[in-house]
Coordinates of C-alpha atoms and ligand atoms in Angstrom, one line a residue:
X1 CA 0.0 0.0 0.0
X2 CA 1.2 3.4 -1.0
X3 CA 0.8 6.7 0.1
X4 CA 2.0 8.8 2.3
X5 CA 1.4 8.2 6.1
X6 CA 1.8 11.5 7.4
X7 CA 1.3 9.6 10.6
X8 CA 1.0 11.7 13.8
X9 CA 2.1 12.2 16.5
X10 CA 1.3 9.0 19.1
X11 CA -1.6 10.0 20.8
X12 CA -2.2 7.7 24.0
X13 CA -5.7 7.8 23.0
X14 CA -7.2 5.1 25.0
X15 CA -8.6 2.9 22.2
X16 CA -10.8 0.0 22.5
X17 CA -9.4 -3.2 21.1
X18 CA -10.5 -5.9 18.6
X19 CA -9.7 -9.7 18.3
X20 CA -10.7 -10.4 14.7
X21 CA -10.3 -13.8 13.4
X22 CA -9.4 -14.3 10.1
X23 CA -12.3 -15.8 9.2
X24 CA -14.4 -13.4 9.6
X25 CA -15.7 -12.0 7.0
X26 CA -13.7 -10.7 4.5
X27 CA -12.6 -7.0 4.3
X28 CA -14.3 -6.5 7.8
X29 CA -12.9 -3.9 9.7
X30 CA -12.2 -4.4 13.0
X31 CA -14.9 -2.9 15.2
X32 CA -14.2 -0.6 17.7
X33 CA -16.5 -2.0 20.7
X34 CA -16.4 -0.5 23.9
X35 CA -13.0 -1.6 26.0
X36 CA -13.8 -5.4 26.9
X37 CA -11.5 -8.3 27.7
X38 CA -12.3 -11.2 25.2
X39 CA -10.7 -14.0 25.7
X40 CA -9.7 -15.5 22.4
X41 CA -9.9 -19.2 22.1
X42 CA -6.7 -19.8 22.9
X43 CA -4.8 -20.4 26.0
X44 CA -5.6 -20.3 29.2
X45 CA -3.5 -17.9 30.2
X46 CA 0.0 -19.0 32.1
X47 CA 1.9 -16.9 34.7
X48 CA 4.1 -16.2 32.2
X49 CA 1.1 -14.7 30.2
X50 CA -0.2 -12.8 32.6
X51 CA 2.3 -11.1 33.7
X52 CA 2.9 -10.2 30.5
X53 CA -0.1 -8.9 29.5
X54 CA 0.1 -5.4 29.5
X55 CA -3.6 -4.1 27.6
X56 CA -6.2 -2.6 29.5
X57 CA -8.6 -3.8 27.5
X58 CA -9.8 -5.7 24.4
X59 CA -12.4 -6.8 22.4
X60 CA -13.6 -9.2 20.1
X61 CA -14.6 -8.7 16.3
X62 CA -16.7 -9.5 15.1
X63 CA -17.3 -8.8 19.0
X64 CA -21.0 -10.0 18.9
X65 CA -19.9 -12.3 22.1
X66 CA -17.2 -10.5 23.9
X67 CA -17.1 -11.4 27.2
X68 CA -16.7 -8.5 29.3
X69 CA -14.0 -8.2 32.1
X70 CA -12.2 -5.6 33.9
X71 CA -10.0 -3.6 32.3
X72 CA -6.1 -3.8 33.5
X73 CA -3.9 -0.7 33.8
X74 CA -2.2 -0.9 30.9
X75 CA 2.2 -0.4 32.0
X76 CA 2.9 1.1 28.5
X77 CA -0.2 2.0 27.0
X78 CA -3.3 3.1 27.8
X79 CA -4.7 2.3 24.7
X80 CA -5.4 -1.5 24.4
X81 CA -3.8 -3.4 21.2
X82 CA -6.5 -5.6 19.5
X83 CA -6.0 -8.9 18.8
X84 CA -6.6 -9.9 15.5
X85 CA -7.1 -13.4 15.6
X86 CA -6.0 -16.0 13.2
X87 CA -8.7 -18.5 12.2
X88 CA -11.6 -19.1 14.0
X89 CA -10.0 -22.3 14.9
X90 CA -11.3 -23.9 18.2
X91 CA -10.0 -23.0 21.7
X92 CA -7.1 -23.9 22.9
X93 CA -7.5 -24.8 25.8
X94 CA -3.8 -25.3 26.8
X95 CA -1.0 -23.4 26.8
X96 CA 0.6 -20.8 24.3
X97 CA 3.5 -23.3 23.1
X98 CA 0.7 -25.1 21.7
X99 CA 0.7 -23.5 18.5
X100 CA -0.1 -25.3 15.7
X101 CA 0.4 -24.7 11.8
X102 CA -2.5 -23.4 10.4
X103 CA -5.6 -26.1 9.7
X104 CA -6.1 -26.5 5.9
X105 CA -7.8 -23.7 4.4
X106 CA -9.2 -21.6 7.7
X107 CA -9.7 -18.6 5.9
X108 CA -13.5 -18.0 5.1
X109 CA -15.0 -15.6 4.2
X110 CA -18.3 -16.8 4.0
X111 CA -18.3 -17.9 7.5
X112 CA -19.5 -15.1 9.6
X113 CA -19.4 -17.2 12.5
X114 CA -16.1 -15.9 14.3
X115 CA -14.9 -17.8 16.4
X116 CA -16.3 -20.4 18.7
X117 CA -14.0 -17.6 20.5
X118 CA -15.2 -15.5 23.4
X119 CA -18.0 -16.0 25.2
X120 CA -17.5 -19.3 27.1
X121 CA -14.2 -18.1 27.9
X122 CA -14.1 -16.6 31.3
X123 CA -12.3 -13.6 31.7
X124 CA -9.2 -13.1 31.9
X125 CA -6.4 -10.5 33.4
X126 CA -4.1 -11.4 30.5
X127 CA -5.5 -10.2 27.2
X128 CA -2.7 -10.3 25.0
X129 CA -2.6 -14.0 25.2
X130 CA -4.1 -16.4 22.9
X131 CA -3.2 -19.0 20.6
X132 CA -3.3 -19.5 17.0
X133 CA -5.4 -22.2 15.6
X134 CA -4.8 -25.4 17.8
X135 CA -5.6 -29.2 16.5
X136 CA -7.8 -29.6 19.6
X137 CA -11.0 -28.1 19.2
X138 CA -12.1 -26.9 22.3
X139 CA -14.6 -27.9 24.2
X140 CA -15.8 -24.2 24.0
X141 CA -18.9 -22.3 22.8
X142 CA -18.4 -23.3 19.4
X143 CA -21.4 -24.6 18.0
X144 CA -21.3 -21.9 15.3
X145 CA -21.0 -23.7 12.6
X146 CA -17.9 -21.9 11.3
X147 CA -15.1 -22.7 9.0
X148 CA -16.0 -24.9 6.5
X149 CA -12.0 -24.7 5.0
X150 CA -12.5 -21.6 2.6
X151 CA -10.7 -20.5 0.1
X152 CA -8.2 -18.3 0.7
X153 CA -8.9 -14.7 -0.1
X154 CA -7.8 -13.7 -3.1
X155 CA -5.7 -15.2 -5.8
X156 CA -2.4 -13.6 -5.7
X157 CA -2.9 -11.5 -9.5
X158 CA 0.4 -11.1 -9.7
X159 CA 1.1 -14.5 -9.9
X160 CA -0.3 -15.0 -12.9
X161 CA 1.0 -12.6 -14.8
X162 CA 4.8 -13.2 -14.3
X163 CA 3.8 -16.6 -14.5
X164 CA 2.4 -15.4 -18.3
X165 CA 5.1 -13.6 -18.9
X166 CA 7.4 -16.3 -18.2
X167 CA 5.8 -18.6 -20.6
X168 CA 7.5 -18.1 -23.8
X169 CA 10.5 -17.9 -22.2
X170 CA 13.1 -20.8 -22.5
X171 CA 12.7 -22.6 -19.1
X172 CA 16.3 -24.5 -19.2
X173 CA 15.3 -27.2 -16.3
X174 CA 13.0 -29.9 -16.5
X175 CA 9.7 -28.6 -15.7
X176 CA 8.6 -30.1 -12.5
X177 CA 5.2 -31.2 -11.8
X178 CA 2.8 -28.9 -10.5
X179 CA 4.6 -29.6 -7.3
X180 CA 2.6 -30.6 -4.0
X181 CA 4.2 -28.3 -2.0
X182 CA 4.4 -28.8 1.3
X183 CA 3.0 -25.8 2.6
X184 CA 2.1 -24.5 6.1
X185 CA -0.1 -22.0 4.6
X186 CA -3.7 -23.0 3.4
X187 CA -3.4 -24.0 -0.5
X188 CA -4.8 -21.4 -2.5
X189 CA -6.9 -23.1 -4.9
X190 CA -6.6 -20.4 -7.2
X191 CA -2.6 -21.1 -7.0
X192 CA -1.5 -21.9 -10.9
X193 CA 0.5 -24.5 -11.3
X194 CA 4.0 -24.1 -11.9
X195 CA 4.7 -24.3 -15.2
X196 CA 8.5 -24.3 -14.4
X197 CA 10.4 -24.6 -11.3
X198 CA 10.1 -21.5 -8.9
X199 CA 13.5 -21.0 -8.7
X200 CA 13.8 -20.2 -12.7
X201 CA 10.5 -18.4 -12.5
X202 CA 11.7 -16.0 -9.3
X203 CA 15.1 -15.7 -11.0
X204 CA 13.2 -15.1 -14.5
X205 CA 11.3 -11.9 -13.2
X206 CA 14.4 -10.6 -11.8
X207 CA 16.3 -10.5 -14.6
X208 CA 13.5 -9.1 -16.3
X209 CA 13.3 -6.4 -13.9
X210 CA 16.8 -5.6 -14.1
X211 CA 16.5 -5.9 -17.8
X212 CA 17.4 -2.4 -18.7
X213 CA 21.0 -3.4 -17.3
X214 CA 21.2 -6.3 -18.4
X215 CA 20.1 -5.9 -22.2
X216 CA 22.2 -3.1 -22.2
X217 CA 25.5 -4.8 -21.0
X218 CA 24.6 -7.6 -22.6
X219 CA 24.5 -6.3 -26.2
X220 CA 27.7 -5.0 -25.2
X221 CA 29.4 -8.5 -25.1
X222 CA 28.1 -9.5 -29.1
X223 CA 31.1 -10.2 -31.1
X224 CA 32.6 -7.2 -29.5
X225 CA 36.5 -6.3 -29.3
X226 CA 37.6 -6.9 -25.6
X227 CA 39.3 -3.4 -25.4
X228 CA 38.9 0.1 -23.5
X229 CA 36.2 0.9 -25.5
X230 CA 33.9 -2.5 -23.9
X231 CA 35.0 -1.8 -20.5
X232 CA 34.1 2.4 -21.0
X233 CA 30.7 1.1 -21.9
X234 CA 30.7 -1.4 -19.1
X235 CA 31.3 1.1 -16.6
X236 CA 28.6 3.3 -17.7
X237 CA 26.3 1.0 -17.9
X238 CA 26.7 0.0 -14.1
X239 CA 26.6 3.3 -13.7
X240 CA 23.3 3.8 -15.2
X241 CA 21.9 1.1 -13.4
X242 CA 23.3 2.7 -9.4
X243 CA 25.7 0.9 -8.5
X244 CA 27.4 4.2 -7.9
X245 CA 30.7 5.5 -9.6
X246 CA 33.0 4.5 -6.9
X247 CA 31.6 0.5 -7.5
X248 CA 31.4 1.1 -11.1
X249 CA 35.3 2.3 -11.0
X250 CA 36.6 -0.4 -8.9
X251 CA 34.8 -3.2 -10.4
X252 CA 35.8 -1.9 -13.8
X253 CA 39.7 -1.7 -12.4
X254 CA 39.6 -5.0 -11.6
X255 CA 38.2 -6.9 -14.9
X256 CA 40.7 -4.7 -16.6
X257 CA 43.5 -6.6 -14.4
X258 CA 41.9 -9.8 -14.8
X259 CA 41.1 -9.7 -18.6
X260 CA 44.9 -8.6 -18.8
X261 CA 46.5 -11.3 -16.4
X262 CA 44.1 -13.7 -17.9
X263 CA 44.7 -12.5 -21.6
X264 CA 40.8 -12.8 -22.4
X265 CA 39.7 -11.8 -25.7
X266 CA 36.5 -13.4 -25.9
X267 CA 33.8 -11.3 -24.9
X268 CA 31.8 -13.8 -23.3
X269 CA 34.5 -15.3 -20.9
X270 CA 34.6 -10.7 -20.1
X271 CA 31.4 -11.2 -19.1
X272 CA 31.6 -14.3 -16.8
X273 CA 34.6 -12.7 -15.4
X274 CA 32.8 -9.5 -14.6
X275 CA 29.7 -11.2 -13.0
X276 CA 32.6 -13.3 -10.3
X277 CA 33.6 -9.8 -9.5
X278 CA 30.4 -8.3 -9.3
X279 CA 29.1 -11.3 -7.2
X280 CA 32.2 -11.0 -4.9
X281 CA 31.7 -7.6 -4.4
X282 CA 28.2 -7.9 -3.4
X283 CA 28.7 -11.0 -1.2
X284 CA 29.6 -9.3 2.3
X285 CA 25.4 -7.9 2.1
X286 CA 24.5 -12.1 2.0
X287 CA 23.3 -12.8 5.1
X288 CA 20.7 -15.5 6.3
X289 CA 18.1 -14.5 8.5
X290 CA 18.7 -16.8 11.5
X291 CA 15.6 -18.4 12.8
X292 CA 17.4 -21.0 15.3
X293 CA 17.2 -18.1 17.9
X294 CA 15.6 -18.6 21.0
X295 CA 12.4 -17.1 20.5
X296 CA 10.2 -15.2 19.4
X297 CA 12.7 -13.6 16.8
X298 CA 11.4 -9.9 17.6
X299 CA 11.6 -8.0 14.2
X300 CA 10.9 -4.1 13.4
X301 CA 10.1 -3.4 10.0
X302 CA 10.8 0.1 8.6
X303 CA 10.9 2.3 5.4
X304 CA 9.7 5.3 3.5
X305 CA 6.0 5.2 2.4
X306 CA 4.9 2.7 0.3
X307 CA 8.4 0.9 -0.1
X308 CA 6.5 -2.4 0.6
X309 CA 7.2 -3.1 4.0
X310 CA 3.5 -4.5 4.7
X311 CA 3.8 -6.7 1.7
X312 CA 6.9 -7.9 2.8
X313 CA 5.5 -8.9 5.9
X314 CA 2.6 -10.9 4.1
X315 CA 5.4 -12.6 2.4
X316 CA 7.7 -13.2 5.4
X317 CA 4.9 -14.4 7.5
X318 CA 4.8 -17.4 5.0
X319 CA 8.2 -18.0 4.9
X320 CA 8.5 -18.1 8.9
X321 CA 5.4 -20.5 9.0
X322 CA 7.0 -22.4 6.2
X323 CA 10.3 -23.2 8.3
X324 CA 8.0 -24.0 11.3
X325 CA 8.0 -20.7 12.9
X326 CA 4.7 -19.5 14.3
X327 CA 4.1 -16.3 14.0
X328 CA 2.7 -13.3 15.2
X329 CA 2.2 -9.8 13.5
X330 CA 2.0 -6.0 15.1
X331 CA 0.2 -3.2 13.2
X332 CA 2.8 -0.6 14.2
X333 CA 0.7 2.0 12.2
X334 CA -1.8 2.9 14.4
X335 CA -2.9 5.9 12.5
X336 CA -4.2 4.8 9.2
X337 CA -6.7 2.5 9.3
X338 CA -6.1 1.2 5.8
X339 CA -2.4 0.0 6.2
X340 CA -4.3 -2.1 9.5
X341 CA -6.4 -3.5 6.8
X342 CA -3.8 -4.5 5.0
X343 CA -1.9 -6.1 7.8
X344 CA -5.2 -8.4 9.0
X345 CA -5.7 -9.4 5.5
X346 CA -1.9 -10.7 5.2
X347 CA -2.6 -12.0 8.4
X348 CA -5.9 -14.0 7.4
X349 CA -4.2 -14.9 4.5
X350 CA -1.3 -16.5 6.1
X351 CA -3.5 -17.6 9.1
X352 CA -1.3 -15.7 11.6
X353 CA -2.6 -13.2 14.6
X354 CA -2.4 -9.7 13.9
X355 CA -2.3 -7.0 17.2
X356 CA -3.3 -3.9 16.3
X357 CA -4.8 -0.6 18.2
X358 CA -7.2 1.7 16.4
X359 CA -5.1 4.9 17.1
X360 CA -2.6 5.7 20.3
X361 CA 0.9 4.4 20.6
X362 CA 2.7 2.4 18.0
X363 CA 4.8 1.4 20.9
X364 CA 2.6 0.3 23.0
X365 CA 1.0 -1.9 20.1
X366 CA 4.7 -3.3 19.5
X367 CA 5.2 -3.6 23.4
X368 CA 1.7 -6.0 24.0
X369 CA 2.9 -8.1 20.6
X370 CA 6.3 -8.6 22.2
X371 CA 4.6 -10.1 25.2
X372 CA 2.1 -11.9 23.8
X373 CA 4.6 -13.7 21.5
X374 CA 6.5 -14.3 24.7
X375 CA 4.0 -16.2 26.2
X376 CA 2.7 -17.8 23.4
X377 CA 6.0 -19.2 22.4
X378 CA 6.0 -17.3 19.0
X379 CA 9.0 -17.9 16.6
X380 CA 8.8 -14.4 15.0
X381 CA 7.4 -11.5 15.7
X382 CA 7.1 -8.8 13.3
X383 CA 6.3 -5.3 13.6
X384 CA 4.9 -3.3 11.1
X385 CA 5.6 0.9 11.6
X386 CA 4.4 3.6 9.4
X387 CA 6.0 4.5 6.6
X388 CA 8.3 7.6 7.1
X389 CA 10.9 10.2 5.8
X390 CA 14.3 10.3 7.5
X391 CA 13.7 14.1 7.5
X392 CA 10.3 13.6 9.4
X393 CA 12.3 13.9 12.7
X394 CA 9.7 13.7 14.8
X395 CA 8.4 10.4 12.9
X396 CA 12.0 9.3 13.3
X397 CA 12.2 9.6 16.9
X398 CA 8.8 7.9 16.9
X399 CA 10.7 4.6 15.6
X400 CA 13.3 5.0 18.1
X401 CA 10.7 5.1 21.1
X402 CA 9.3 1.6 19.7
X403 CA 12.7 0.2 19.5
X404 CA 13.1 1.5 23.2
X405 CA 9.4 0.1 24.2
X406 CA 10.5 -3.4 22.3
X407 CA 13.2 -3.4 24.8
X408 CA 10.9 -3.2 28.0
X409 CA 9.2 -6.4 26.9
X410 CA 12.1 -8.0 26.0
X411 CA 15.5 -6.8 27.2
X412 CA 17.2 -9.0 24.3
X413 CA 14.8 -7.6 21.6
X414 CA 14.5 -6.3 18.8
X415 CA 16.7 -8.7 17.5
X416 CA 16.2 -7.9 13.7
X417 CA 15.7 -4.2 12.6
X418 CA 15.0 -4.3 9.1
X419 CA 14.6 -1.5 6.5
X420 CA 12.8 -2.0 3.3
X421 CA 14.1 -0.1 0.5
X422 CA 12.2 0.0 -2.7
X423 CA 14.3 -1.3 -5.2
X424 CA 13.1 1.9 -7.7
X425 CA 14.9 4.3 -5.4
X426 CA 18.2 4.5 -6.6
X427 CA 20.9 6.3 -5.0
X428 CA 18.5 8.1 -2.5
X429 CA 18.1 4.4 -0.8
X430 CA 22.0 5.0 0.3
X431 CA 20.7 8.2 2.0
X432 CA 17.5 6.1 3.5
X433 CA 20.1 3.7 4.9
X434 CA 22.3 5.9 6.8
X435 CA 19.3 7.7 8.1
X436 CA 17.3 4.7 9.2
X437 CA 20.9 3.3 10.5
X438 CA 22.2 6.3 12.9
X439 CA 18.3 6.7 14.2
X440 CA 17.6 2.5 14.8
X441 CA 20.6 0.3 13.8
X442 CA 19.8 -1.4 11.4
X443 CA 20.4 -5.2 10.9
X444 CA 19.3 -5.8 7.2
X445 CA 17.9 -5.0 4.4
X446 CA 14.6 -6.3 2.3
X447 CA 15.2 -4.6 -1.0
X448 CA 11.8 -4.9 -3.4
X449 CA 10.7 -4.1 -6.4
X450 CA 13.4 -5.5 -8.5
X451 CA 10.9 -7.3 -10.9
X452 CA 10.7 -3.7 -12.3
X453 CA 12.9 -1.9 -12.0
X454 CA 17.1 -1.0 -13.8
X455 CA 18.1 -0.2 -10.6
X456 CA 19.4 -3.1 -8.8
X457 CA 23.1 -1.6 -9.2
X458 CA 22.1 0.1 -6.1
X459 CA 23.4 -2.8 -3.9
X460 CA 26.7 -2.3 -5.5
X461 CA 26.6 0.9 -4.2
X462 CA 25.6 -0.3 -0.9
X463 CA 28.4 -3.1 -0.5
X464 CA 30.9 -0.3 -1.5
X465 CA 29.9 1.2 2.0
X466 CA 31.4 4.8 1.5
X467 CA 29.7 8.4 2.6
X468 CA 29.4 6.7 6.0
X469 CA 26.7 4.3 4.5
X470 CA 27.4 0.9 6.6
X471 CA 27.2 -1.8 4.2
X472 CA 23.7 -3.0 5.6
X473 CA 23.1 -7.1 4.8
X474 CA 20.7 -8.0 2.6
X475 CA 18.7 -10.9 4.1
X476 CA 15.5 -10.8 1.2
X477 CA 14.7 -9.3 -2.2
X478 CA 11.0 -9.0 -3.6
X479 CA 10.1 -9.8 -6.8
X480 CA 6.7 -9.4 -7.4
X481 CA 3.7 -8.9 -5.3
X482 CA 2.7 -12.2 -4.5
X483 CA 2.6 -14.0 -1.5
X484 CA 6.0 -16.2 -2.6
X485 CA 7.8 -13.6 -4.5
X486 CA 10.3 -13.2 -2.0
X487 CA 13.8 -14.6 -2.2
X488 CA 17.1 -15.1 0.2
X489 CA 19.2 -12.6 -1.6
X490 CA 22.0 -14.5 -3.1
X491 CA 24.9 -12.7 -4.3
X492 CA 25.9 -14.5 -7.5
X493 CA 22.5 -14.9 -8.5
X494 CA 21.6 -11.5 -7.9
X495 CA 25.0 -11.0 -10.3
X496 CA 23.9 -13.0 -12.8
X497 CA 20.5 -11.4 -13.0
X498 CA 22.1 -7.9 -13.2
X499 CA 24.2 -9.5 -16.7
X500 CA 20.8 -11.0 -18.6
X501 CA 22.7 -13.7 -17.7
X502 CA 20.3 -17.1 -17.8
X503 CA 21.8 -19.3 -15.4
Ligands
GTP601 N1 6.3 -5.4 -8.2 C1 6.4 -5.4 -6.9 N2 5.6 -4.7 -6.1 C2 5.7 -4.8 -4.8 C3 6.8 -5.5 -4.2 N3 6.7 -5.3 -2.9 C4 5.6 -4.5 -2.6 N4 5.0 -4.2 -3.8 C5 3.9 -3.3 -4.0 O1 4.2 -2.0 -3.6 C6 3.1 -1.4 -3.1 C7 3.3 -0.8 -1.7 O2 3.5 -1.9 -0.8 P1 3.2 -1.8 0.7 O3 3.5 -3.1 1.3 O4 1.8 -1.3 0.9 O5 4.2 -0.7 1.2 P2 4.3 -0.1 2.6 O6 5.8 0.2 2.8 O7 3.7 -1.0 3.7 O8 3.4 1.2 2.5 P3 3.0 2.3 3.6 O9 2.3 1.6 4.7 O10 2.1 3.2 2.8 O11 4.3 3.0 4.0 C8 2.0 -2.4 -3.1 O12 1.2 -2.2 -4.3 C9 2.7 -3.7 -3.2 O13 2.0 -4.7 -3.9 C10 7.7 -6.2 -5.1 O14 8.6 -6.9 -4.7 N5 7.4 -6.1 -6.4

């Protein structure tokens, strides 16, 4: 979602809270009900859980049977967070650890009936507990006949048409089956089958998006004389595509030594040599995001407006569930109630829990998801902010009173602090690092976009680390908008893709 969040200033409003589940129905907002404590189906809640429960207050949505109970001072906020609840799975009746990958299908629509949730559930002091979608169906209220497995939401559009694209395409591999995938996440029936392997297909619409580079560097290489001329037109054109003059010059310097040490005259063999350089100089940013942590991973996600940090989220959330970590989402922007929307509707998609507060304190919304995914044993935690300007200082200082808040609920957190950096940017995402860096410290990068767009030089420019830009790791890049168009950046393949290169 784009657009500018001219977010403002935290107001400790004192908001009521929601618990949506994500089957209700579809593009429901969360209601607003007066402050109430519903106890989500989930856990009973442990010491641990109460003591971490920081709300005053929540409330169920649809809320229709929101038990009521007495509102708890609230240590951070005033303003409860609402708990936007996974799948109208069953009650849990046990304890947070008991998280279990989401039940085939749960989102639907269709099913009004949210939740066999609330109103059997007596309540309870600790509101920010509950549990995702357990096996057990609980012996709670539920005789709503709910969830018949739905369909997930939408089709992912964007799917199709880089799957079309994709098409004519020379697909090198053998073309797998349609694979049976072994997915956490709820198969979307409207999922097309691979018609080649999803590596090639991710790796396709990279290279297409960094076409403009590579077609242009690439027509460079046919029949041409391997002389000063080729590597004058080389360097511009990694200019042109960001990587910055001082990358451009220094990786230029050093195919010049090679092609002379290693007498190349073939303009091919210039062009494998260039993309080992290009790969070595971009392989310091490769970093895997470690999920072997002792949990919940707590990650802050950050970035200018509309650089795709939500989506990335969406995307992440699947990719944590996929390597068995639950997971639990913030809405960090408390202030516009469309980028919530967007956040629940990841969240149904991927079946996960989504906290958010309709207005007040990011931080306090970050500091109940912190200690609701300590007690439920959450692998990841992710926190969606607002986006912002580095020059919106008081926006900035904003993101540094979350990061502080984090802390409070979890002296070891956040762990990750990620900034996502729209791969269209160019150089002025060197200038969004530093700034994001000296206000948060960063940890890494998610750079997106780079289906469209000549720009991927930029990360040339970012391993070159100079103007006091740290050379920021790169744990993901996006390509595309779907759910599964997000890839561990990989530094020769990202080379590769920068060349036209095919394999
Ligand atoms: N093509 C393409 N589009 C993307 C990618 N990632 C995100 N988008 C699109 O970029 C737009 C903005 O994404 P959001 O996730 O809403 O961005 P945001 O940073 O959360 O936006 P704000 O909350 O307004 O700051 C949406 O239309 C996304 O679908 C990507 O890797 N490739």
């Amino acid at each position: 979602m784009s657009g500018g969040v001219a977010a403002p200033s935290p107001v400790a409003t004192p908001a009521p809270a929601v618990v949506v589940s994500p089957n209700a129905p579809a593009g429901a907002t969360p209601q607003a009900q007066s402050p109430v404590i519903a106890t989500p189906p989930f856990a009973t809640p442990t010491p641990a859980a109460s003591s971490a429960a920081p709300s005053a207050a929540q409330t169920t949505f649809p809320a229709s049977s929101a038990a009521t109970a007495t509102p708890v001072q609230a240590p951070i906020s005033p303003a409860p967070s609402a708990i936007i609840a996974p799948v109208a799975a069953p009650a849990a009746p046990v304890a947070p650890a008991a998280y279990a990958p989401p039940a085939p299908a749960p989102v639907v629509d269709t099913a009004p009936a949210v939740a066999p949730v609330s109103p059997a559930i007596p309540p309870v002091s600790a509101p920010a507990v509950f549990a995702a979608p357990p096996a057990a169906p609980a012996p709670v209220a539920a005789p709503t006949p709910v969830l018949a497995p739905a369909p997930a939401p939408a089709p992912e559009p964007a799917k199709s048409s880089w799957l079309s694209r994709f098409v004519p395409s020379a697909a090198p591999a053998p073309v797998p089956a349609p694979a049976p995938t072994p997915s956490a996440e709820p198969a979307t029936a409207s999922e097309p089958a691979a018609a080649e392997s999803p590596k090639a297909s991710w790796m396709t619409r990279l290279r297409n998006g960094l076409s403009k580079t590579g077609q242009s560097i690439t027509t460079l290489f046919i029949g041409v004389k391997v002389d000063e001329n080729l590597f004058d037109e080389l360097e511009t054109a990694l200019i042109m595509s960001d990587a910055g003059v001082e990358a451009a010059t220094s990786l230029l310097t050093a195919l010049r030594a090679r092609v002379k040490k290693e007498r190349i005259e073939d303009g091919e063999r210039v062009k494998v040599v260039l993309r080992e350089l290009i790969a070595a100089h971009l392989k310091p940013l490769e970093r895997t995001f470690d999920l072997s942590r002792s949990t919940p991973v707590v990650t802050m996600i950050t970035g200018v407006n509309g650089a795709g940090k939500t989506t990335s989220i969406g995307k992440l959330a699947r990719h944590f569930q996929q390597n068995g970590k639950p997971v639990l989402l913030a809405a960090g922007d408390t202030f516009r109630a469309a980028a919530r929307e967007q956040l629940v509707e990841w969240g149904r998609r991927n079946n996960v829990t989504v906290i958010a507060q309709d207005g007040g304190d990011p931080a306090a919304v970050a500091f109940d998801a912190v200690q609701s995914g300590r007690a439920r044993n959450m692998g990841v935690v992710m926190v969606d902010t607002a986006g912002r300007l580095p020059t919106q200082t008081h926006l900035m200082e904003e993101l540094k009173k979350i990061r502080r808040v984090i802390a409070k609920a979890d002296n070891t957190a956040p762990h990750e602090v990620l900034l996502v950096i729209d791969g269209n940017t160019g150089q002025n995402a060197l200038q969004q690092i530093k700034a994001f860096d000296d206000a948060i410290g960063l940890t890494g990068l998610i750079v997106t976009k780079l289906d469209g767009t000549a720009k991927g030089g930029i990360l040339a420019a970012v391993a070159a680390g100079r103007n006091g830009v740290r050379p920021v790791p790169v744990y993901w890049i996006g390509v595309g908008e779907g759910i599964d168009d997000l890839q561990p950046f990989v530094a020769d393949e990202f080379a590769g893709a920068l060349l036209g290169m095919t394999s």
